Amino acid sequence: MALKGQKTTSDFLEWNKMQTIVLKLERDNDLKFALLIATGSYIGLRISDLLQLRWNQVLHEELFTITEKKTKKIRKVTINPELQIILKRLFIQLEAKETDLMFVNRFGEKPFSIQYVNSKLKDIFTKYSVRGQYSSHFMRKTLGRRVWEVNKYSDQALLLLSQLFNHTSVSTTKIYLGIREQEISNLYLSV
């Protein structure tokens, strides 16, 4: 686990694997992390912003606005209908109140710490035999790879993702999503 303030790297998770892990966590009654992974993968906020969400921001809404902690930019987030179903189901199972933080610690007072999230994710991926290097950043990368895939690996999708992630360039987005490494690897295979 990285120390506070230390940079970590993270892989993305294939979309169907992410959905399977959410269902397994729900089955195993790890509802808060089922909620965290689903929400993070569908909306792609940084973990620092994700941990500040309250139920009333997302539960009965089609979109919400947030001021990003890192960039101080205002971002409008549309809530996918599939995520809305998951949110409603887990809200009931968690017996939460609409004014509650969504990702609250065991004492019910503060949001999870980022260090706790990263440690718990490591345990989850070990438990479910998912190989790779994962930190809380995997959710943003999972969304990015899913958007790129659904849009048939287009440059237009990369341009939009670059804007969504507030990257300075499309090349930064390619590096972020591990696309550049994949392209270079494919060069070797094409010879």
mmCIF file with all atom_site columns, C-alpha atoms in Angstrom:
data_model
loop_
_atom_site.group_PDB
_atom_site.id
_atom_site.type_symbol
_atom_site.label_atom_id
_atom_site.label_alt_id
_atom_site.label_comp_id
_atom_site.label_asym_id
_atom_site.label_entity_id
_atom_site.label_seq_id
_atom_site.pdbx_PDB_ins_code
_atom_site.Cartn_x
_atom_site.Cartn_y
_atom_site.Cartn_z
_atom_site.occupancy
_atom_site.B_iso_or_equiv
_atom_site.pdbx_formal_charge
_atom_site.auth_seq_id
_atom_site.auth_comp_id
_atom_site.auth_asym_id
_atom_site.auth_atom_id
_atom_site.pdbx_PDB_model_num
ATOM 1   C CA . MET A 1 1   ? 0.000   0.000   0.000   1.00 0.00 ? 1   MET A CA 1
ATOM 2   C CA . ALA A 1 2   ? 1.251   3.460   -0.878  1.00 0.00 ? 2   ALA A CA 1
ATOM 3   C CA . LEU A 1 3   ? 1.907   6.075   1.724   1.00 0.00 ? 3   LEU A CA 1
ATOM 4   C CA . LYS A 1 4   ? -0.298  9.142   1.850   1.00 0.00 ? 4   LYS A CA 1
ATOM 5   C CA . GLY A 1 5   ? 0.601   11.475  -1.005  1.00 0.00 ? 5   GLY A CA 1
ATOM 6   C CA . GLN A 1 6   ? 2.626   8.816   -2.810  1.00 0.00 ? 6   GLN A CA 1
ATOM 7   C CA . LYS A 1 7   ? 1.666   8.083   -6.412  1.00 0.00 ? 7   LYS A CA 1
ATOM 8   C CA . THR A 1 8   ? 0.308   4.641   -7.184  1.00 0.00 ? 8   THR A CA 1
ATOM 9   C CA . THR A 1 9   ? -0.317  2.937   -10.476 1.00 0.00 ? 9   THR A CA 1
ATOM 10  C CA . SER A 1 10  ? -3.386  0.952   -11.246 1.00 0.00 ? 10  SER A CA 1
ATOM 11  C CA . ASP A 1 11  ? -4.696  -1.290  -13.968 1.00 0.00 ? 11  ASP A CA 1
ATOM 12  C CA . PHE A 1 12  ? -8.189  -1.023  -15.387 1.00 0.00 ? 12  PHE A CA 1
ATOM 13  C CA . LEU A 1 13  ? -10.681 -3.843  -14.982 1.00 0.00 ? 13  LEU A CA 1
ATOM 14  C CA . GLU A 1 14  ? -12.671 -5.211  -17.899 1.00 0.00 ? 14  GLU A CA 1
ATOM 15  C CA . TRP A 1 15  ? -16.279 -4.038  -17.623 1.00 0.00 ? 15  TRP A CA 1
ATOM 16  C CA . ASN A 1 16  ? -17.831 -7.486  -17.228 1.00 0.00 ? 16  ASN A CA 1
ATOM 17  C CA . LYS A 1 17  ? -15.287 -8.373  -14.518 1.00 0.00 ? 17  LYS A CA 1
ATOM 18  C CA . MET A 1 18  ? -16.117 -5.163  -12.657 1.00 0.00 ? 18  MET A CA 1
ATOM 19  C CA . GLN A 1 19  ? -19.823 -6.021  -12.783 1.00 0.00 ? 19  GLN A CA 1
ATOM 20  C CA . THR A 1 20  ? -19.120 -9.560  -11.583 1.00 0.00 ? 20  THR A CA 1
ATOM 21  C CA . ILE A 1 21  ? -17.109 -8.281  -8.625  1.00 0.00 ? 21  ILE A CA 1
ATOM 22  C CA . VAL A 1 22  ? -19.930 -5.886  -7.682  1.00 0.00 ? 22  VAL A CA 1
ATOM 23  C CA . LEU A 1 23  ? -22.401 -8.794  -7.698  1.00 0.00 ? 23  LEU A CA 1
ATOM 24  C CA . LYS A 1 24  ? -20.048 -11.019 -5.690  1.00 0.00 ? 24  LYS A CA 1
ATOM 25  C CA . LEU A 1 25  ? -19.517 -8.275  -3.101  1.00 0.00 ? 25  LEU A CA 1
ATOM 26  C CA . GLU A 1 26  ? -23.253 -7.798  -2.833  1.00 0.00 ? 26  GLU A CA 1
ATOM 27  C CA . ARG A 1 27  ? -23.768 -11.551 -2.471  1.00 0.00 ? 27  ARG A CA 1
ATOM 28  C CA . ASP A 1 28  ? -21.072 -11.647 0.232   1.00 0.00 ? 28  ASP A CA 1
ATOM 29  C CA . ASN A 1 29  ? -22.745 -8.711  2.031   1.00 0.00 ? 29  ASN A CA 1
ATOM 30  C CA . ASP A 1 30  ? -19.857 -6.297  1.420   1.00 0.00 ? 30  ASP A CA 1
ATOM 31  C CA . LEU A 1 31  ? -22.396 -3.727  0.322   1.00 0.00 ? 31  LEU A CA 1
ATOM 32  C CA . LYS A 1 32  ? -20.351 -0.564  0.812   1.00 0.00 ? 32  LYS A CA 1
ATOM 33  C CA . PHE A 1 33  ? -17.597 -1.775  -1.490  1.00 0.00 ? 33  PHE A CA 1
ATOM 34  C CA . ALA A 1 34  ? -20.098 -3.103  -4.024  1.00 0.00 ? 34  ALA A CA 1
ATOM 35  C CA . LEU A 1 35  ? -21.511 0.419   -3.999  1.00 0.00 ? 35  LEU A CA 1
ATOM 36  C CA . LEU A 1 36  ? -18.090 2.071   -4.189  1.00 0.00 ? 36  LEU A CA 1
ATOM 37  C CA . ILE A 1 37  ? -16.856 0.008   -7.133  1.00 0.00 ? 37  ILE A CA 1
ATOM 38  C CA . ALA A 1 38  ? -20.109 0.347   -9.070  1.00 0.00 ? 38  ALA A CA 1
ATOM 39  C CA . THR A 1 39  ? -20.413 4.082   -8.476  1.00 0.00 ? 39  THR A CA 1
ATOM 40  C CA . GLY A 1 40  ? -16.750 4.788   -9.153  1.00 0.00 ? 40  GLY A CA 1
ATOM 41  C CA . SER A 1 41  ? -16.728 2.733   -12.350 1.00 0.00 ? 41  SER A CA 1
ATOM 42  C CA . TYR A 1 42  ? -19.903 4.272   -13.756 1.00 0.00 ? 42  TYR A CA 1
ATOM 43  C CA . ILE A 1 43  ? -19.147 7.927   -12.996 1.00 0.00 ? 43  ILE A CA 1
ATOM 44  C CA . GLY A 1 44  ? -15.353 8.056   -12.978 1.00 0.00 ? 44  GLY A CA 1
ATOM 45  C CA . LEU A 1 45  ? -14.774 10.577  -10.229 1.00 0.00 ? 45  LEU A CA 1
ATOM 46  C CA . ARG A 1 46  ? -11.453 10.673  -8.430  1.00 0.00 ? 46  ARG A CA 1
ATOM 47  C CA . ILE A 1 47  ? -11.611 8.824   -5.118  1.00 0.00 ? 47  ILE A CA 1
ATOM 48  C CA . SER A 1 48  ? -11.322 12.089  -3.144  1.00 0.00 ? 48  SER A CA 1
ATOM 49  C CA . ASP A 1 49  ? -14.547 13.320  -4.799  1.00 0.00 ? 49  ASP A CA 1
ATOM 50  C CA . LEU A 1 50  ? -16.294 9.956   -4.719  1.00 0.00 ? 50  LEU A CA 1
ATOM 51  C CA . LEU A 1 51  ? -15.864 9.614   -0.957  1.00 0.00 ? 51  LEU A CA 1
ATOM 52  C CA . GLN A 1 52  ? -17.657 12.936  -0.368  1.00 0.00 ? 52  GLN A CA 1
ATOM 53  C CA . LEU A 1 53  ? -20.880 11.923  -2.137  1.00 0.00 ? 53  LEU A CA 1
ATOM 54  C CA . ARG A 1 54  ? -24.137 11.842  -0.239  1.00 0.00 ? 54  ARG A CA 1
ATOM 55  C CA . TRP A 1 55  ? -27.122 9.734   -1.170  1.00 0.00 ? 55  TRP A CA 1
ATOM 56  C CA . ASN A 1 56  ? -29.327 12.766  -1.853  1.00 0.00 ? 56  ASN A CA 1
ATOM 57  C CA . GLN A 1 57  ? -26.937 13.903  -4.599  1.00 0.00 ? 57  GLN A CA 1
ATOM 58  C CA . VAL A 1 58  ? -27.424 10.766  -6.674  1.00 0.00 ? 58  VAL A CA 1
ATOM 59  C CA . LEU A 1 59  ? -30.327 8.636   -5.493  1.00 0.00 ? 59  LEU A CA 1
ATOM 60  C CA . HIS A 1 60  ? -33.290 10.158  -7.353  1.00 0.00 ? 60  HIS A CA 1
ATOM 61  C CA . GLU A 1 61  ? -31.300 12.278  -9.767  1.00 0.00 ? 61  GLU A CA 1
ATOM 62  C CA . GLU A 1 62  ? -30.416 11.947  -13.428 1.00 0.00 ? 62  GLU A CA 1
ATOM 63  C CA . LEU A 1 63  ? -27.377 14.176  -12.988 1.00 0.00 ? 63  LEU A CA 1
ATOM 64  C CA . PHE A 1 64  ? -25.540 16.068  -10.302 1.00 0.00 ? 64  PHE A CA 1
ATOM 65  C CA . THR A 1 65  ? -22.905 18.781  -10.118 1.00 0.00 ? 65  THR A CA 1
ATOM 66  C CA . ILE A 1 66  ? -19.694 18.560  -8.142  1.00 0.00 ? 66  ILE A CA 1
ATOM 67  C CA . THR A 1 67  ? -16.698 20.825  -7.674  1.00 0.00 ? 67  THR A CA 1
ATOM 68  C CA . GLU A 1 68  ? -13.690 18.581  -8.108  1.00 0.00 ? 68  GLU A CA 1
ATOM 69  C CA . LYS A 1 69  ? -11.360 18.683  -5.135  1.00 0.00 ? 69  LYS A CA 1
ATOM 70  C CA . LYS A 1 70  ? -8.127  18.410  -7.139  1.00 0.00 ? 70  LYS A CA 1
ATOM 71  C CA . THR A 1 71  ? -8.885  20.807  -10.006 1.00 0.00 ? 71  THR A CA 1
ATOM 72  C CA . LYS A 1 72  ? -11.544 23.022  -8.382  1.00 0.00 ? 72  LYS A CA 1
ATOM 73  C CA . LYS A 1 73  ? -13.476 22.672  -11.660 1.00 0.00 ? 73  LYS A CA 1
ATOM 74  C CA . ILE A 1 74  ? -17.231 22.228  -11.691 1.00 0.00 ? 74  ILE A CA 1
ATOM 75  C CA . ARG A 1 75  ? -18.286 18.980  -13.288 1.00 0.00 ? 75  ARG A CA 1
ATOM 76  C CA . LYS A 1 76  ? -21.755 17.775  -14.257 1.00 0.00 ? 76  LYS A CA 1
ATOM 77  C CA . VAL A 1 77  ? -22.146 14.020  -13.935 1.00 0.00 ? 77  VAL A CA 1
ATOM 78  C CA . THR A 1 78  ? -24.957 12.105  -15.617 1.00 0.00 ? 78  THR A CA 1
ATOM 79  C CA . ILE A 1 79  ? -26.050 8.982   -13.768 1.00 0.00 ? 79  ILE A CA 1
ATOM 80  C CA . ASN A 1 80  ? -26.326 5.900   -15.965 1.00 0.00 ? 80  ASN A CA 1
ATOM 81  C CA . PRO A 1 81  ? -29.716 4.116   -15.606 1.00 0.00 ? 81  PRO A CA 1
ATOM 82  C CA . GLU A 1 82  ? -27.946 0.835   -14.747 1.00 0.00 ? 82  GLU A CA 1
ATOM 83  C CA . LEU A 1 83  ? -26.126 2.590   -11.918 1.00 0.00 ? 83  LEU A CA 1
ATOM 84  C CA . GLN A 1 84  ? -29.404 4.123   -10.739 1.00 0.00 ? 84  GLN A CA 1
ATOM 85  C CA . ILE A 1 85  ? -30.828 0.594   -10.292 1.00 0.00 ? 85  ILE A CA 1
ATOM 86  C CA . ILE A 1 86  ? -27.767 -0.458  -8.283  1.00 0.00 ? 86  ILE A CA 1
ATOM 87  C CA . LEU A 1 87  ? -27.947 2.706   -6.148  1.00 0.00 ? 87  LEU A CA 1
ATOM 88  C CA . LYS A 1 88  ? -31.613 2.180   -5.273  1.00 0.00 ? 88  LYS A CA 1
ATOM 89  C CA . ARG A 1 89  ? -31.069 -1.479  -4.438  1.00 0.00 ? 89  ARG A CA 1
ATOM 90  C CA . LEU A 1 90  ? -28.051 -0.846  -2.198  1.00 0.00 ? 90  LEU A CA 1
ATOM 91  C CA . PHE A 1 91  ? -29.649 2.193   -0.538  1.00 0.00 ? 91  PHE A CA 1
ATOM 92  C CA . ILE A 1 92  ? -32.428 -0.097  0.700   1.00 0.00 ? 92  ILE A CA 1
ATOM 93  C CA . GLN A 1 93  ? -30.046 -2.899  1.715   1.00 0.00 ? 93  GLN A CA 1
ATOM 94  C CA . LEU A 1 94  ? -27.781 -0.505  3.612   1.00 0.00 ? 94  LEU A CA 1
ATOM 95  C CA . GLU A 1 95  ? -30.792 1.071   5.353   1.00 0.00 ? 95  GLU A CA 1
ATOM 96  C CA . ALA A 1 96  ? -29.235 4.467   4.667   1.00 0.00 ? 96  ALA A CA 1
ATOM 97  C CA . LYS A 1 97  ? -30.726 7.927   5.040   1.00 0.00 ? 97  LYS A CA 1
ATOM 98  C CA . GLU A 1 98  ? -30.711 10.260  2.049   1.00 0.00 ? 98  GLU A CA 1
ATOM 99  C CA . THR A 1 99  ? -28.553 12.806  3.902   1.00 0.00 ? 99  THR A CA 1
ATOM 100 C CA . ASP A 1 100 ? -25.894 10.179  4.770   1.00 0.00 ? 100 ASP A CA 1
ATOM 101 C CA . LEU A 1 101 ? -22.482 9.987   3.158   1.00 0.00 ? 101 LEU A CA 1
ATOM 102 C CA . MET A 1 102 ? -22.477 7.025   0.804   1.00 0.00 ? 102 MET A CA 1
ATOM 103 C CA . PHE A 1 103 ? -19.088 5.657   1.829   1.00 0.00 ? 103 PHE A CA 1
ATOM 104 C CA . VAL A 1 104 ? -18.981 6.099   5.573   1.00 0.00 ? 104 VAL A CA 1
ATOM 105 C CA . ASN A 1 105 ? -16.541 4.420   7.960   1.00 0.00 ? 105 ASN A CA 1
ATOM 106 C CA . ARG A 1 106 ? -17.610 1.811   10.496  1.00 0.00 ? 106 ARG A CA 1
ATOM 107 C CA . PHE A 1 107 ? -18.295 4.513   13.093  1.00 0.00 ? 107 PHE A CA 1
ATOM 108 C CA . GLY A 1 108 ? -20.728 6.215   10.725  1.00 0.00 ? 108 GLY A CA 1
ATOM 109 C CA . GLU A 1 109 ? -19.090 9.617   11.122  1.00 0.00 ? 109 GLU A CA 1
ATOM 110 C CA . LYS A 1 110 ? -16.529 10.136  8.345   1.00 0.00 ? 110 LYS A CA 1
ATOM 111 C CA . PRO A 1 111 ? -15.971 8.853   4.824   1.00 0.00 ? 111 PRO A CA 1
ATOM 112 C CA . PHE A 1 112 ? -13.538 6.015   4.230   1.00 0.00 ? 112 PHE A CA 1
ATOM 113 C CA . SER A 1 113 ? -9.916  7.095   4.028   1.00 0.00 ? 113 SER A CA 1
ATOM 114 C CA . ILE A 1 114 ? -8.220  6.620   0.671   1.00 0.00 ? 114 ILE A CA 1
ATOM 115 C CA . GLN A 1 115 ? -5.614  4.418   2.351   1.00 0.00 ? 115 GLN A CA 1
ATOM 116 C CA . TYR A 1 116 ? -8.373  2.170   3.730   1.00 0.00 ? 116 TYR A CA 1
ATOM 117 C CA . VAL A 1 117 ? -10.018 1.950   0.308   1.00 0.00 ? 117 VAL A CA 1
ATOM 118 C CA . ASN A 1 118 ? -6.755  0.935   -1.356  1.00 0.00 ? 118 ASN A CA 1
ATOM 119 C CA . SER A 1 119 ? -6.010  -1.661  1.319   1.00 0.00 ? 119 SER A CA 1
ATOM 120 C CA . LYS A 1 120 ? -9.519  -3.104  1.118   1.00 0.00 ? 120 LYS A CA 1
ATOM 121 C CA . LEU A 1 121 ? -9.435  -3.213  -2.701  1.00 0.00 ? 121 LEU A CA 1
ATOM 122 C CA . LYS A 1 122 ? -6.206  -5.211  -2.521  1.00 0.00 ? 122 LYS A CA 1
ATOM 123 C CA . ASP A 1 123 ? -7.960  -7.690  -0.206  1.00 0.00 ? 123 ASP A CA 1
ATOM 124 C CA . ILE A 1 124 ? -11.023 -7.865  -2.458  1.00 0.00 ? 124 ILE A CA 1
ATOM 125 C CA . PHE A 1 125 ? -9.003  -8.550  -5.603  1.00 0.00 ? 125 PHE A CA 1
ATOM 126 C CA . THR A 1 126 ? -6.979  -11.198 -3.775  1.00 0.00 ? 126 THR A CA 1
ATOM 127 C CA . LYS A 1 127 ? -10.159 -12.829 -2.440  1.00 0.00 ? 127 LYS A CA 1
ATOM 128 C CA . TYR A 1 128 ? -11.736 -13.008 -5.899  1.00 0.00 ? 128 TYR A CA 1
ATOM 129 C CA . SER A 1 129 ? -8.457  -14.019 -7.613  1.00 0.00 ? 129 SER A CA 1
ATOM 130 C CA . VAL A 1 130 ? -8.236  -10.950 -9.843  1.00 0.00 ? 130 VAL A CA 1
ATOM 131 C CA . ARG A 1 131 ? -4.681  -10.476 -11.056 1.00 0.00 ? 131 ARG A CA 1
ATOM 132 C CA . GLY A 1 132 ? -3.161  -7.091  -11.629 1.00 0.00 ? 132 GLY A CA 1
ATOM 133 C CA . GLN A 1 133 ? -2.194  -3.968  -9.775  1.00 0.00 ? 133 GLN A CA 1
ATOM 134 C CA . TYR A 1 134 ? -5.233  -2.161  -8.417  1.00 0.00 ? 134 TYR A CA 1
ATOM 135 C CA . SER A 1 135 ? -5.764  0.985   -6.410  1.00 0.00 ? 135 SER A CA 1
ATOM 136 C CA . SER A 1 136 ? -8.769  3.267   -6.123  1.00 0.00 ? 136 SER A CA 1
ATOM 137 C CA . HIS A 1 137 ? -7.795  4.725   -9.497  1.00 0.00 ? 137 HIS A CA 1
ATOM 138 C CA . PHE A 1 138 ? -8.841  1.538   -11.288 1.00 0.00 ? 138 PHE A CA 1
ATOM 139 C CA . MET A 1 139 ? -12.469 2.724   -11.321 1.00 0.00 ? 139 MET A CA 1
ATOM 140 C CA . ARG A 1 140 ? -11.718 5.833   -13.416 1.00 0.00 ? 140 ARG A CA 1
ATOM 141 C CA . LYS A 1 141 ? -9.569  3.780   -15.752 1.00 0.00 ? 141 LYS A CA 1
ATOM 142 C CA . THR A 1 142 ? -12.272 1.125   -16.020 1.00 0.00 ? 142 THR A CA 1
ATOM 143 C CA . LEU A 1 143 ? -14.783 3.778   -17.101 1.00 0.00 ? 143 LEU A CA 1
ATOM 144 C CA . GLY A 1 144 ? -12.291 5.212   -19.590 1.00 0.00 ? 144 GLY A CA 1
ATOM 145 C CA . ARG A 1 145 ? -11.541 1.866   -21.171 1.00 0.00 ? 145 ARG A CA 1
ATOM 146 C CA . ARG A 1 146 ? -15.261 1.035   -21.317 1.00 0.00 ? 146 ARG A CA 1
ATOM 147 C CA . VAL A 1 147 ? -16.103 4.314   -23.068 1.00 0.00 ? 147 VAL A CA 1
ATOM 148 C CA . TRP A 1 148 ? -13.259 3.788   -25.529 1.00 0.00 ? 148 TRP A CA 1
ATOM 149 C CA . GLU A 1 149 ? -14.385 0.200   -26.204 1.00 0.00 ? 149 GLU A CA 1
ATOM 150 C CA . VAL A 1 150 ? -18.094 1.046   -26.627 1.00 0.00 ? 150 VAL A CA 1
ATOM 151 C CA . ASN A 1 151 ? -17.130 3.799   -29.068 1.00 0.00 ? 151 ASN A CA 1
ATOM 152 C CA . LYS A 1 152 ? -15.138 1.330   -31.191 1.00 0.00 ? 152 LYS A CA 1
ATOM 153 C CA . TYR A 1 153 ? -11.725 2.587   -30.043 1.00 0.00 ? 153 TYR A CA 1
ATOM 154 C CA . SER A 1 154 ? -12.237 5.913   -31.796 1.00 0.00 ? 154 SER A CA 1
ATOM 155 C CA . ASP A 1 155 ? -10.098 9.019   -31.549 1.00 0.00 ? 155 ASP A CA 1
ATOM 156 C CA . GLN A 1 156 ? -13.313 10.967  -30.838 1.00 0.00 ? 156 GLN A CA 1
ATOM 157 C CA . ALA A 1 157 ? -13.862 8.874   -27.693 1.00 0.00 ? 157 ALA A CA 1
ATOM 158 C CA . LEU A 1 158 ? -10.295 9.610   -26.578 1.00 0.00 ? 158 LEU A CA 1
ATOM 159 C CA . LEU A 1 159 ? -10.848 13.327  -27.142 1.00 0.00 ? 159 LEU A CA 1
ATOM 160 C CA . LEU A 1 160 ? -14.020 13.267  -25.017 1.00 0.00 ? 160 LEU A CA 1
ATOM 161 C CA . LEU A 1 161 ? -12.324 11.193  -22.319 1.00 0.00 ? 161 LEU A CA 1
ATOM 162 C CA . SER A 1 162 ? -9.466  13.679  -22.269 1.00 0.00 ? 162 SER A CA 1
ATOM 163 C CA . GLN A 1 163 ? -11.999 16.403  -21.488 1.00 0.00 ? 163 GLN A CA 1
ATOM 164 C CA . LEU A 1 164 ? -13.859 14.249  -18.962 1.00 0.00 ? 164 LEU A CA 1
ATOM 165 C CA . PHE A 1 165 ? -10.650 13.450  -17.083 1.00 0.00 ? 165 PHE A CA 1
ATOM 166 C CA . ASN A 1 166 ? -9.356  17.047  -17.405 1.00 0.00 ? 166 ASN A CA 1
ATOM 167 C CA . HIS A 1 167 ? -6.189  15.849  -19.125 1.00 0.00 ? 167 HIS A CA 1
ATOM 168 C CA . THR A 1 168 ? -4.031  18.364  -20.957 1.00 0.00 ? 168 THR A CA 1
ATOM 169 C CA . SER A 1 169 ? -3.922  16.246  -24.127 1.00 0.00 ? 169 SER A CA 1
ATOM 170 C CA . VAL A 1 170 ? -5.218  13.092  -25.780 1.00 0.00 ? 170 VAL A CA 1
ATOM 171 C CA . SER A 1 171 ? -1.723  11.604  -25.517 1.00 0.00 ? 171 SER A CA 1
ATOM 172 C CA . THR A 1 172 ? -1.979  11.955  -21.712 1.00 0.00 ? 172 THR A CA 1
ATOM 173 C CA . THR A 1 173 ? -5.303  10.083  -21.847 1.00 0.00 ? 173 THR A CA 1
ATOM 174 C CA . LYS A 1 174 ? -3.739  7.327   -23.951 1.00 0.00 ? 174 LYS A CA 1
ATOM 175 C CA . ILE A 1 175 ? -0.933  6.899   -21.440 1.00 0.00 ? 175 ILE A CA 1
ATOM 176 C CA . TYR A 1 176 ? -3.411  7.041   -18.543 1.00 0.00 ? 176 TYR A CA 1
ATOM 177 C CA . LEU A 1 177 ? -5.532  4.264   -20.063 1.00 0.00 ? 177 LEU A CA 1
ATOM 178 C CA . GLY A 1 178 ? -2.499  2.156   -21.019 1.00 0.00 ? 178 GLY A CA 1
ATOM 179 C CA . ILE A 1 179 ? -3.311  2.494   -24.697 1.00 0.00 ? 179 ILE A CA 1
ATOM 180 C CA . ARG A 1 180 ? 0.167   3.615   -25.757 1.00 0.00 ? 180 ARG A CA 1
ATOM 181 C CA . GLU A 1 181 ? 1.731   0.491   -24.219 1.00 0.00 ? 181 GLU A CA 1
ATOM 182 C CA . GLN A 1 182 ? -0.838  -1.671  -26.017 1.00 0.00 ? 182 GLN A CA 1
ATOM 183 C CA . GLU A 1 183 ? -0.129  0.038   -29.355 1.00 0.00 ? 183 GLU A CA 1
ATOM 184 C CA . ILE A 1 184 ? 3.630   -0.462  -28.958 1.00 0.00 ? 184 ILE A CA 1
ATOM 185 C CA . SER A 1 185 ? 3.133   -4.104  -28.011 1.00 0.00 ? 185 SER A CA 1
ATOM 186 C CA . ASN A 1 186 ? 0.940   -4.582  -31.107 1.00 0.00 ? 186 ASN A CA 1
ATOM 187 C CA . LEU A 1 187 ? 3.762   -3.145  -33.261 1.00 0.00 ? 187 LEU A CA 1
ATOM 188 C CA . TYR A 1 188 ? 6.032   -5.976  -32.196 1.00 0.00 ? 188 TYR A CA 1
ATOM 189 C CA . LEU A 1 189 ? 3.323   -8.513  -32.966 1.00 0.00 ? 189 LEU A CA 1
ATOM 190 C CA . SER A 1 190 ? 2.689   -7.065  -36.438 1.00 0.00 ? 190 SER A CA 1
ATOM 191 C CA . VAL A 1 191 ? 6.255   -7.637  -37.674 1.00 0.00 ? 191 VAL A CA 1
#
